[in-house]
PDB file of C-alpha atoms in Angstrom:
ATOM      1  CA  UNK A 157      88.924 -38.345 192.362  1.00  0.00           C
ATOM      2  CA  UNK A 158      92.521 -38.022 191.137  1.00  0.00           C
ATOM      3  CA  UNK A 159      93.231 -40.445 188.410  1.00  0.00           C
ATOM      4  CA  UNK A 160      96.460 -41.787 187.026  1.00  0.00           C
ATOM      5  CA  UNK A 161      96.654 -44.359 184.519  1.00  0.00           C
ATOM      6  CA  UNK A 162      99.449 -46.350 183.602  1.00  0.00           C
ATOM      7  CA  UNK A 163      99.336 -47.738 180.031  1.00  0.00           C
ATOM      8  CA  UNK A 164     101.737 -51.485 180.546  1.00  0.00           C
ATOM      9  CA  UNK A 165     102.314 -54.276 178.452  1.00  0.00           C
ATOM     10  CA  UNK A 166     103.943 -56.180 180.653  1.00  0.00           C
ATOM     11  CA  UNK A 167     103.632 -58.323 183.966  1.00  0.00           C
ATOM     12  CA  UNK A 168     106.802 -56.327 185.164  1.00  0.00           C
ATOM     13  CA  UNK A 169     105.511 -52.809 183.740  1.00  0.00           C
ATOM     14  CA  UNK A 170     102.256 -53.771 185.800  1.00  0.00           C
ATOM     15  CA  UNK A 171     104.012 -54.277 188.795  1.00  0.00           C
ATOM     16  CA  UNK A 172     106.287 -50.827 188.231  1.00  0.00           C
ATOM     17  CA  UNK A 173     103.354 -48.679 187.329  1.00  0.00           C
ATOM     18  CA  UNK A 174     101.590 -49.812 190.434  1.00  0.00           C
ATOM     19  CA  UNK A 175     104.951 -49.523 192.984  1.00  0.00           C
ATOM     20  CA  UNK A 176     105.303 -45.886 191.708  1.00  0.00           C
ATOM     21  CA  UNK A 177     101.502 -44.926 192.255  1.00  0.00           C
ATOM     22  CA  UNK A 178      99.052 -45.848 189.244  1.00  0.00           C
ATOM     23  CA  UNK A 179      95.847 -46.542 190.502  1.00  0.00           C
ATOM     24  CA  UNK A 180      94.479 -47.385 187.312  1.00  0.00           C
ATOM     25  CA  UNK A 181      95.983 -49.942 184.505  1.00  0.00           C
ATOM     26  CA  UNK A 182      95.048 -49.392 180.725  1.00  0.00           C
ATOM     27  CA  UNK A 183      96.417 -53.163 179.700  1.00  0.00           C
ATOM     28  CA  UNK A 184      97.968 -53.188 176.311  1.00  0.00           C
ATOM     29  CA  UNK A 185      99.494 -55.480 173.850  1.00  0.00           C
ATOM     30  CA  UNK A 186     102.385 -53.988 171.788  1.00  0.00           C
ATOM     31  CA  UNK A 187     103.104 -50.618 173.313  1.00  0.00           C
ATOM     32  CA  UNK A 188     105.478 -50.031 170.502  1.00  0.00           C
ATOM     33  CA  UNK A 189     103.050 -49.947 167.752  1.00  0.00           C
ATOM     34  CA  UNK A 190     100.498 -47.866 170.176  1.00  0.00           C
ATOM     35  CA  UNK A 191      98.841 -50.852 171.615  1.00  0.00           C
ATOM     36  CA  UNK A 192      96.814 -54.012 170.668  1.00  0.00           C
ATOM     37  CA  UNK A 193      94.031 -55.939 172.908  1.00  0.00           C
ATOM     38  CA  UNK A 194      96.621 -58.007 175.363  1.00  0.00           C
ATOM     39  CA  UNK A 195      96.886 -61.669 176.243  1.00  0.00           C
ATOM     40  CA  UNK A 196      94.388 -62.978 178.751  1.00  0.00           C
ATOM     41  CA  UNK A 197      96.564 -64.685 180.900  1.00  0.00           C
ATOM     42  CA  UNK A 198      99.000 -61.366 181.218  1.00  0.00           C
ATOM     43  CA  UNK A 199      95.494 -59.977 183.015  1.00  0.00           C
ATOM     44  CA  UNK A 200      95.847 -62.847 185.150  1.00  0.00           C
ATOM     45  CA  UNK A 201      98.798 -62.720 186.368  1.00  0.00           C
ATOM     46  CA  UNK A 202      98.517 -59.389 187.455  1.00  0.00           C
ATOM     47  CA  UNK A 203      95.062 -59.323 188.995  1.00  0.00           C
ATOM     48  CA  UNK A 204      95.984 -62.262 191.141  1.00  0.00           C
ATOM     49  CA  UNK A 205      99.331 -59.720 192.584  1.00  0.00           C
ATOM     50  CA  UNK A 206      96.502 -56.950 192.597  1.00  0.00           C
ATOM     51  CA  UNK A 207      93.350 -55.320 192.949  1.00  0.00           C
ATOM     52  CA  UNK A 208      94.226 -52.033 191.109  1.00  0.00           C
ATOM     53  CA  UNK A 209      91.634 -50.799 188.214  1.00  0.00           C
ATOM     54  CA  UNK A 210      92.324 -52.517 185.334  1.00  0.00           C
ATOM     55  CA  UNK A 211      91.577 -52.031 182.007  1.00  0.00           C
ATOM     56  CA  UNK A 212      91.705 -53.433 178.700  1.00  0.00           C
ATOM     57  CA  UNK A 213      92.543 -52.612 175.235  1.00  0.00           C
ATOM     58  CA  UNK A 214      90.623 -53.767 172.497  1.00  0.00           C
ATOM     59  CA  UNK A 215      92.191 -53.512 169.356  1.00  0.00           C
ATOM     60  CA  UNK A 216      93.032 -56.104 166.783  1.00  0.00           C
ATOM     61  CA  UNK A 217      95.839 -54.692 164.803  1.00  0.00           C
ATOM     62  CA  UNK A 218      97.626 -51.643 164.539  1.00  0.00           C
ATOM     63  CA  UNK A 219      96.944 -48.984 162.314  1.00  0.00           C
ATOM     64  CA  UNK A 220      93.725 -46.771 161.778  1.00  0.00           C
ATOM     65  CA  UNK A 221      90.730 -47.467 163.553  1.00  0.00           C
ATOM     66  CA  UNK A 222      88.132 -48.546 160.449  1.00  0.00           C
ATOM     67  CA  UNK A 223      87.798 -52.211 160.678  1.00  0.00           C
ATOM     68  CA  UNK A 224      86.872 -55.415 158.783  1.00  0.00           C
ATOM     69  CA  UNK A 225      83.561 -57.526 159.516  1.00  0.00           C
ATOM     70  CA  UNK A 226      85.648 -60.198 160.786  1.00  0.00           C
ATOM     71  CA  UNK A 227      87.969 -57.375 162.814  1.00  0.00           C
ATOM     72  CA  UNK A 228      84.974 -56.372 164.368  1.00  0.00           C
ATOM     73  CA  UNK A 229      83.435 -59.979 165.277  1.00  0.00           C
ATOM     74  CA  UNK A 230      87.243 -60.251 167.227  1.00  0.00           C
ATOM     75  CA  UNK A 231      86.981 -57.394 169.105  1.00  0.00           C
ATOM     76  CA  UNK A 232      83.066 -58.260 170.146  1.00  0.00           C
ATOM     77  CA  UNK A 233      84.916 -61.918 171.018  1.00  0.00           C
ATOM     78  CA  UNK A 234      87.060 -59.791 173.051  1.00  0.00           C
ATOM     79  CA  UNK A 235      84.778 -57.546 175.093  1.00  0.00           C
ATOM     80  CA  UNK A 236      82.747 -60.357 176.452  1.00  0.00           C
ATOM     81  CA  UNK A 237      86.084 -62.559 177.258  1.00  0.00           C
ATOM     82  CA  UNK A 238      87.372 -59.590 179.432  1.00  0.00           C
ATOM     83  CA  UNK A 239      83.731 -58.903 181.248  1.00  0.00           C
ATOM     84  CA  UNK A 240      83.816 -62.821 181.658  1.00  0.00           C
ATOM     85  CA  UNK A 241      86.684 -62.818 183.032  1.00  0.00           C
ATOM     86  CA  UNK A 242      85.744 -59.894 185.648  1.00  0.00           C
ATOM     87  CA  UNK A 243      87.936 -56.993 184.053  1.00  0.00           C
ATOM     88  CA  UNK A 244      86.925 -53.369 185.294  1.00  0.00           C
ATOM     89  CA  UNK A 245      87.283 -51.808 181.888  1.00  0.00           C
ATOM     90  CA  UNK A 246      87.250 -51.703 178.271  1.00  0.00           C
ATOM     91  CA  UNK A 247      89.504 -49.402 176.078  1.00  0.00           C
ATOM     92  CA  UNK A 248      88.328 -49.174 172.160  1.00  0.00           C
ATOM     93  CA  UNK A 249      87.240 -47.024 169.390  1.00  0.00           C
ATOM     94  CA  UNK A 250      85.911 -47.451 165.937  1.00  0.00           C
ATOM     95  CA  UNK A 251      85.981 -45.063 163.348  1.00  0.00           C
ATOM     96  CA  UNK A 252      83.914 -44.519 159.749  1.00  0.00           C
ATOM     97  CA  UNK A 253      86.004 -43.810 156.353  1.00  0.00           C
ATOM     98  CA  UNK A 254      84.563 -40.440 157.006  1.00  0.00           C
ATOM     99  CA  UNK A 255      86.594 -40.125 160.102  1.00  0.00           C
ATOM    100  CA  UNK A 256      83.644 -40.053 162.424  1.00  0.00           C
ATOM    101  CA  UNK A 257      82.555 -42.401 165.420  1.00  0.00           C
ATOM    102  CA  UNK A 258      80.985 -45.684 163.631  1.00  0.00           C
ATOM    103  CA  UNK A 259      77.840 -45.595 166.089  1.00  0.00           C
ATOM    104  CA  UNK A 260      76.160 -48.673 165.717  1.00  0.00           C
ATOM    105  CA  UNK A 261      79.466 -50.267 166.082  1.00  0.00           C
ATOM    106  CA  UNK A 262      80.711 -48.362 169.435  1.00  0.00           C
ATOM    107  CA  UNK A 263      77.010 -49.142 171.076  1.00  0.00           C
ATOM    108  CA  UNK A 264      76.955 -52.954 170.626  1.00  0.00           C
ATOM    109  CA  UNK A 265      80.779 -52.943 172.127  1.00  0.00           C
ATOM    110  CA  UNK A 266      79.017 -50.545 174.678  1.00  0.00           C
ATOM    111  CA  UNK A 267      76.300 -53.146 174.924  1.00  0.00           C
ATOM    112  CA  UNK A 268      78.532 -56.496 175.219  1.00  0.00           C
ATOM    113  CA  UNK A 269      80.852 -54.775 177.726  1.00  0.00           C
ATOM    114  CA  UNK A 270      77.405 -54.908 180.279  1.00  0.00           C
ATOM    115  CA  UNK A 271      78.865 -53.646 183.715  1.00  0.00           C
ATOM    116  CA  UNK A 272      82.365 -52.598 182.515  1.00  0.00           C
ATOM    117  CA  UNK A 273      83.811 -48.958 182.554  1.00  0.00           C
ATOM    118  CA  UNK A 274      84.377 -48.359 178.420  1.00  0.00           C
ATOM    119  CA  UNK A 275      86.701 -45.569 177.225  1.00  0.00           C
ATOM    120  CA  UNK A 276      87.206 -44.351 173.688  1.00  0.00           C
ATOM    121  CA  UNK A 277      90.851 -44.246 173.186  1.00  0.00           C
ATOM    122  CA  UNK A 278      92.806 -41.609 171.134  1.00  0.00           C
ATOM    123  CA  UNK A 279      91.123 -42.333 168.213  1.00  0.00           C
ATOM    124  CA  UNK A 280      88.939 -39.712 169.312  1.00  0.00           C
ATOM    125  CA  UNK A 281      91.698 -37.424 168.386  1.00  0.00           C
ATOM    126  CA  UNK A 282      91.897 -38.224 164.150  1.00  0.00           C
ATOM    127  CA  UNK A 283      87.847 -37.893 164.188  1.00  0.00           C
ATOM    128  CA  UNK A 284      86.858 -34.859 161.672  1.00  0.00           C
ATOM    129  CA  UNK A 285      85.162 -32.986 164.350  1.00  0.00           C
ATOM    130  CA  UNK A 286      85.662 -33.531 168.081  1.00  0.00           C
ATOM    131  CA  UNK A 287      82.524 -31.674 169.109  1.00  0.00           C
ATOM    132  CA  UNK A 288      80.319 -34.272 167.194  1.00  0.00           C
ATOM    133  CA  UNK A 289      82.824 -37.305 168.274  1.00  0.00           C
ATOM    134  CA  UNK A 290      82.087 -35.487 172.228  1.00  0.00           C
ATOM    135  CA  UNK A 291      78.350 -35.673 171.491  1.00  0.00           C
ATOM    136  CA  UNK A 292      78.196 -38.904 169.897  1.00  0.00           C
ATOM    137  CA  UNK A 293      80.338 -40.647 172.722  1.00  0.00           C
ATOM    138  CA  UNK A 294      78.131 -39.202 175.694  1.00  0.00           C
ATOM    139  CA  UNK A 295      74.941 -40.741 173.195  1.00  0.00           C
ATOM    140  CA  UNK A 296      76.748 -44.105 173.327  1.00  0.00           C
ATOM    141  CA  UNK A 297      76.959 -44.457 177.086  1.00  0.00           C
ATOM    142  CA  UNK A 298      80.972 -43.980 177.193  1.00  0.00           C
ATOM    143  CA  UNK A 299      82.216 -42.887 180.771  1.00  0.00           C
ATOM    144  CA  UNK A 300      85.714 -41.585 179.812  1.00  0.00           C
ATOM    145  CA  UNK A 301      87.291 -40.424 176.673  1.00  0.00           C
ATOM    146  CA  UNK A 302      91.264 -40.315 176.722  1.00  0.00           C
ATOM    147  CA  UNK A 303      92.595 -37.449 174.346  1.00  0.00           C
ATOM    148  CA  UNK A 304      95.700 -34.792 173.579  1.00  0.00           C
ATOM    149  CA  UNK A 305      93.328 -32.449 172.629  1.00  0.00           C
ATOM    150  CA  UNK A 306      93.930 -34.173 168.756  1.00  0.00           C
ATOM    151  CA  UNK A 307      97.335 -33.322 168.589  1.00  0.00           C
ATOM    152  CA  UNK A 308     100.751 -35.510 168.748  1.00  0.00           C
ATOM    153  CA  UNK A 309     100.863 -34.213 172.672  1.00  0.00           C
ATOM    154  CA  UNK A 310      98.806 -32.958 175.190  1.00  0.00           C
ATOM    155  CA  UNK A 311     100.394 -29.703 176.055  1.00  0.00           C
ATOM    156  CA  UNK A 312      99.500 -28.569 172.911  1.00  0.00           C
ATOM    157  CA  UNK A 313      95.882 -29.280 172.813  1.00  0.00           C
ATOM    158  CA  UNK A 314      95.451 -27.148 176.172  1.00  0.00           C
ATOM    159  CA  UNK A 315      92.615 -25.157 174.182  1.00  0.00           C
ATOM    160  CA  UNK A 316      90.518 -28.182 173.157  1.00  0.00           C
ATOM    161  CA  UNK A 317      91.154 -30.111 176.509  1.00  0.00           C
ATOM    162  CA  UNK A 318      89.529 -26.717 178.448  1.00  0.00           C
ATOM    163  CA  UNK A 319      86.819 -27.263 176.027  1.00  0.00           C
ATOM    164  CA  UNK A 320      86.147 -30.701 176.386  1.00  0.00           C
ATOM    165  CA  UNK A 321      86.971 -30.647 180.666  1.00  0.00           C
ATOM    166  CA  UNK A 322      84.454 -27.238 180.505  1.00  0.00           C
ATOM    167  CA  UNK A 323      81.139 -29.304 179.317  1.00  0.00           C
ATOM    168  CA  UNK A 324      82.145 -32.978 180.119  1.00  0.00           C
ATOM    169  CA  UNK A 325      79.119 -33.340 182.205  1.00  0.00           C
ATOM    170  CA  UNK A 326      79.947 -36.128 184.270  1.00  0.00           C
ATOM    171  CA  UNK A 327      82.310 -37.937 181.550  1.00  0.00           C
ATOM    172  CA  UNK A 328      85.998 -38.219 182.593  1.00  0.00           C
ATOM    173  CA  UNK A 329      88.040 -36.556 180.392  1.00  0.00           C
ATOM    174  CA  UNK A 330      91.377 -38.727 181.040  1.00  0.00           C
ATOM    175  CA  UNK A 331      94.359 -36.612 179.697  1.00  0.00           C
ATOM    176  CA  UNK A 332      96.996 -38.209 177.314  1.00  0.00           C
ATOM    177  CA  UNK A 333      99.772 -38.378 174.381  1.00  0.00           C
ATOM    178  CA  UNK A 334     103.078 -37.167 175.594  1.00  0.00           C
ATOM    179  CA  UNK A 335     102.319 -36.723 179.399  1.00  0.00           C
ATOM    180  CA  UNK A 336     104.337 -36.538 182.300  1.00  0.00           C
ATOM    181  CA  UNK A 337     104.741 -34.785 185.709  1.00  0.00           C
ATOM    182  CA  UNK A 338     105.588 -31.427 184.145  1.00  0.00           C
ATOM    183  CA  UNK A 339     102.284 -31.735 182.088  1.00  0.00           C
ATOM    184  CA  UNK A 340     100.234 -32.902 185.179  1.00  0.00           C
ATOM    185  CA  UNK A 341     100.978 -29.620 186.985  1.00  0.00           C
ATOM    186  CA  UNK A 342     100.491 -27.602 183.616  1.00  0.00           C
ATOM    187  CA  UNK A 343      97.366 -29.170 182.842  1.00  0.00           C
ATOM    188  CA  UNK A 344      95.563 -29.260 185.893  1.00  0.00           C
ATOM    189  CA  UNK A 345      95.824 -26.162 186.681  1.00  0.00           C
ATOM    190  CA  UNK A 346      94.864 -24.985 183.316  1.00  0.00           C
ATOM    191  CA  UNK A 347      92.076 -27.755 182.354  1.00  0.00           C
ATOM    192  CA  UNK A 348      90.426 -28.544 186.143  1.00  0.00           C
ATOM    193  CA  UNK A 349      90.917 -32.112 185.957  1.00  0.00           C
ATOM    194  CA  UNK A 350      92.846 -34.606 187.761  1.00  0.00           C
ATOM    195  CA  UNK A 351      92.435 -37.433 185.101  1.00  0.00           C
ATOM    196  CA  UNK A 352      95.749 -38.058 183.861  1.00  0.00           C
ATOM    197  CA  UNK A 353      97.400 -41.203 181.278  1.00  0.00           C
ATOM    198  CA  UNK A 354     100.852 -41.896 180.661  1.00  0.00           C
ATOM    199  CA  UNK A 355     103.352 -44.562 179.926  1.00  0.00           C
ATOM    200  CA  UNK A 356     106.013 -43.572 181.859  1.00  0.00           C
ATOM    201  CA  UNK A 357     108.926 -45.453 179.893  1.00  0.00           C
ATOM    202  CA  UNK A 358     112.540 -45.626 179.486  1.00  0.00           C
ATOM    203  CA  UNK A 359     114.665 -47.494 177.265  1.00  0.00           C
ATOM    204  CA  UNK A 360     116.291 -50.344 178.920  1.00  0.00           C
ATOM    205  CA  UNK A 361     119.214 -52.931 177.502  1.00  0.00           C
ATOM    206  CA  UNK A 362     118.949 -56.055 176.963  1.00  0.00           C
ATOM    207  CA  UNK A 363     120.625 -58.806 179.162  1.00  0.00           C
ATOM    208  CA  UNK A 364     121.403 -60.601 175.577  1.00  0.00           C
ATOM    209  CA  UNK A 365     125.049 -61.148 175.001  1.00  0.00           C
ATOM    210  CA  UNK A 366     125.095 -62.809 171.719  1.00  0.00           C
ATOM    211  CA  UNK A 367     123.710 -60.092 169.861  1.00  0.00           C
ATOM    212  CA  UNK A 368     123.108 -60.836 165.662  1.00  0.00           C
ATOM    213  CA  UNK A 369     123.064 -57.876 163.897  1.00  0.00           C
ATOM    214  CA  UNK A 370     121.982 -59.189 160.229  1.00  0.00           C
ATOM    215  CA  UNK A 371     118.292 -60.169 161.653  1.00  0.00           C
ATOM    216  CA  UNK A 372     115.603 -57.817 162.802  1.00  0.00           C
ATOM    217  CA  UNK A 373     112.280 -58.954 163.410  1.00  0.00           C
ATOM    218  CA  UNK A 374     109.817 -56.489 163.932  1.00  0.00           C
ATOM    219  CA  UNK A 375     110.608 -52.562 163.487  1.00  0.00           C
ATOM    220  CA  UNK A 376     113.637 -52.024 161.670  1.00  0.00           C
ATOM    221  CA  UNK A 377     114.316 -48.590 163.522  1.00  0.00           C
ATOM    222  CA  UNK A 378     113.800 -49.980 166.689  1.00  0.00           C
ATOM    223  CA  UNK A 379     116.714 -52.994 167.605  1.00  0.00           C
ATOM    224  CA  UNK A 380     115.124 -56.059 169.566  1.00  0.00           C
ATOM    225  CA  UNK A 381     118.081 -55.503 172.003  1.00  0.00           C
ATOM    226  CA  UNK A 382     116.299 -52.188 173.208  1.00  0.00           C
ATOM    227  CA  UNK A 383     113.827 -52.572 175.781  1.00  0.00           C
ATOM    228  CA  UNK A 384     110.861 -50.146 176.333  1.00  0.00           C
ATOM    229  CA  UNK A 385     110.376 -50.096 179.966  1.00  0.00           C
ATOM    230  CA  UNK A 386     108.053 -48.734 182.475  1.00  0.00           C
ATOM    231  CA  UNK A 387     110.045 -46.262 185.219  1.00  0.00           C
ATOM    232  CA  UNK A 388     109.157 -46.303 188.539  1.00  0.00           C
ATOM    233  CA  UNK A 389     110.363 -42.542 189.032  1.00  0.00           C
ATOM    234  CA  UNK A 390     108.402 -41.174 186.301  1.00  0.00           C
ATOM    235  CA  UNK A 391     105.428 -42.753 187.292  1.00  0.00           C
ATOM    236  CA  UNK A 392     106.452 -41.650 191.201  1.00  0.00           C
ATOM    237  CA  UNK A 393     107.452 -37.933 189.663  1.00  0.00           C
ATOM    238  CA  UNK A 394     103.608 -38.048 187.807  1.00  0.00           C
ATOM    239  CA  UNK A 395     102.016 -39.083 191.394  1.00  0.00           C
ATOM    240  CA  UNK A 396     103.176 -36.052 193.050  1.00  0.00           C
ATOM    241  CA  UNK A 397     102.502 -33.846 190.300  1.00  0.00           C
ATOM    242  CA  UNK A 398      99.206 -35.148 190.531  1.00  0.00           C
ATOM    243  CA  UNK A 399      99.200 -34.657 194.627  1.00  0.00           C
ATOM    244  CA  UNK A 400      99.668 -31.224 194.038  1.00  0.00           C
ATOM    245  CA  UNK A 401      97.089 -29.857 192.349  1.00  0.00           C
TER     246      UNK A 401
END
């Protein structure tokens, strides 16, 4: 089955991802910062517009991937809200100081998320040794592991992607960091799969006119006047890359 996933943030991204071909969502807060577990209610609103895959990031914070006790009783909160509330997914990942896959952890998300499809999300890629991380996520019952091949982007990780594609055994190796239609047709040619993640964004402008220039309140090298938006032509250009192969 030819996958492409559509990483959105928004109710509007939703419906752009899905008008230019996504057939799977990967539901994010806070794109910017490399996403956060989203609101409830955006999952809502877009399941009752839809009945496209979705699913959802669970992630308390941004930053590295070794959490806190209580960081950890969120994101258990979490799992169970989303399988309550029906979700088709789960997107998480939970790492040891040693920069290895925190087991016990990863299997009692596993375990709360019951029914659900559960990826481990790119922090797969900043584990010490991806062959272990690979052995120890098949052990935990994950079905798909999104990666660049633990680089910045995908089309330089071709080596460790045909690795990981080569013995997957069932698990979906889902294809990320940096991709786009010219990296569809690159890598799955190269790789063999037809698993593919992307945001697909542009920056937009805002429809602000008083503008105040003295006051930022988030990033200060990214202005709250620029908007990060999801482009229906990229994600259309990615679908028939994907068509191709």
């Amino acid at each position: 089955m030819k996958i492409l996933e559509v990483c959105v943030d928004t109710f509007e991204g939703a419906l752009a991802a899905i008008k230019g071909g996504a057939n799977r969502l990967e539901l994010c807060g806070a794109l910017i910062i490399g996403g956060t577990t989203p609101s409830p209610f955006l999952y809502e609103m877009i399941r009752e517009k839809s009945d496209i895959d979705i699913r959802a990031m669970v992630r308390p914070r941004f930053g590295e991937f070794l959490y806190s006790d209580s960081e950890f009783e969120i994101m258990k909160r979490e799992v169970k809200q989303f399988r309550d509330m029906g979700c088709d997914g789960v997107v998480f990942g939970i790492l040891t100081p040693d920069g290895r896959l925190d087991i016990p952890r990863m299997k009692e998300l596993r375990g709360l998320a019951g029914d659900m499809k559960c990826t481990l999300h790119r922090a797969f890629d900043v584990t010490v040794d991806y062959k272990q991380a690979f052995a120890d996520a098949k052990s935990i019952g994950m079905d798909v592991i999104l990666t660049s091949g633990q680089v910045q982007k995908c089309t330089d990780g071709e080596d460790v992607l045909i690795d990981l594609v080569k013995n997957a055994c069932g698990m979906e190796i889902l294809i990320g960091g940096g991709c786009d239609a010219a990296a569809i047709t690159r890598l799955g040619k190269s790789t063999g799969t037809r698993a593919f993640h992307l945001s697909g964004r542009v920056w937009g402008d805002s429809k602000m006119v008083y503008r105040n220039p003295n006051v930022a309140m988030g990033i200060d090298s990214v202005s709250e006047y620029q908007l990060w938006e999801c482009s229906v032509d990229k994600i259309k250009a990615a679908k028939a890359a994907l068509d191709e192969l």
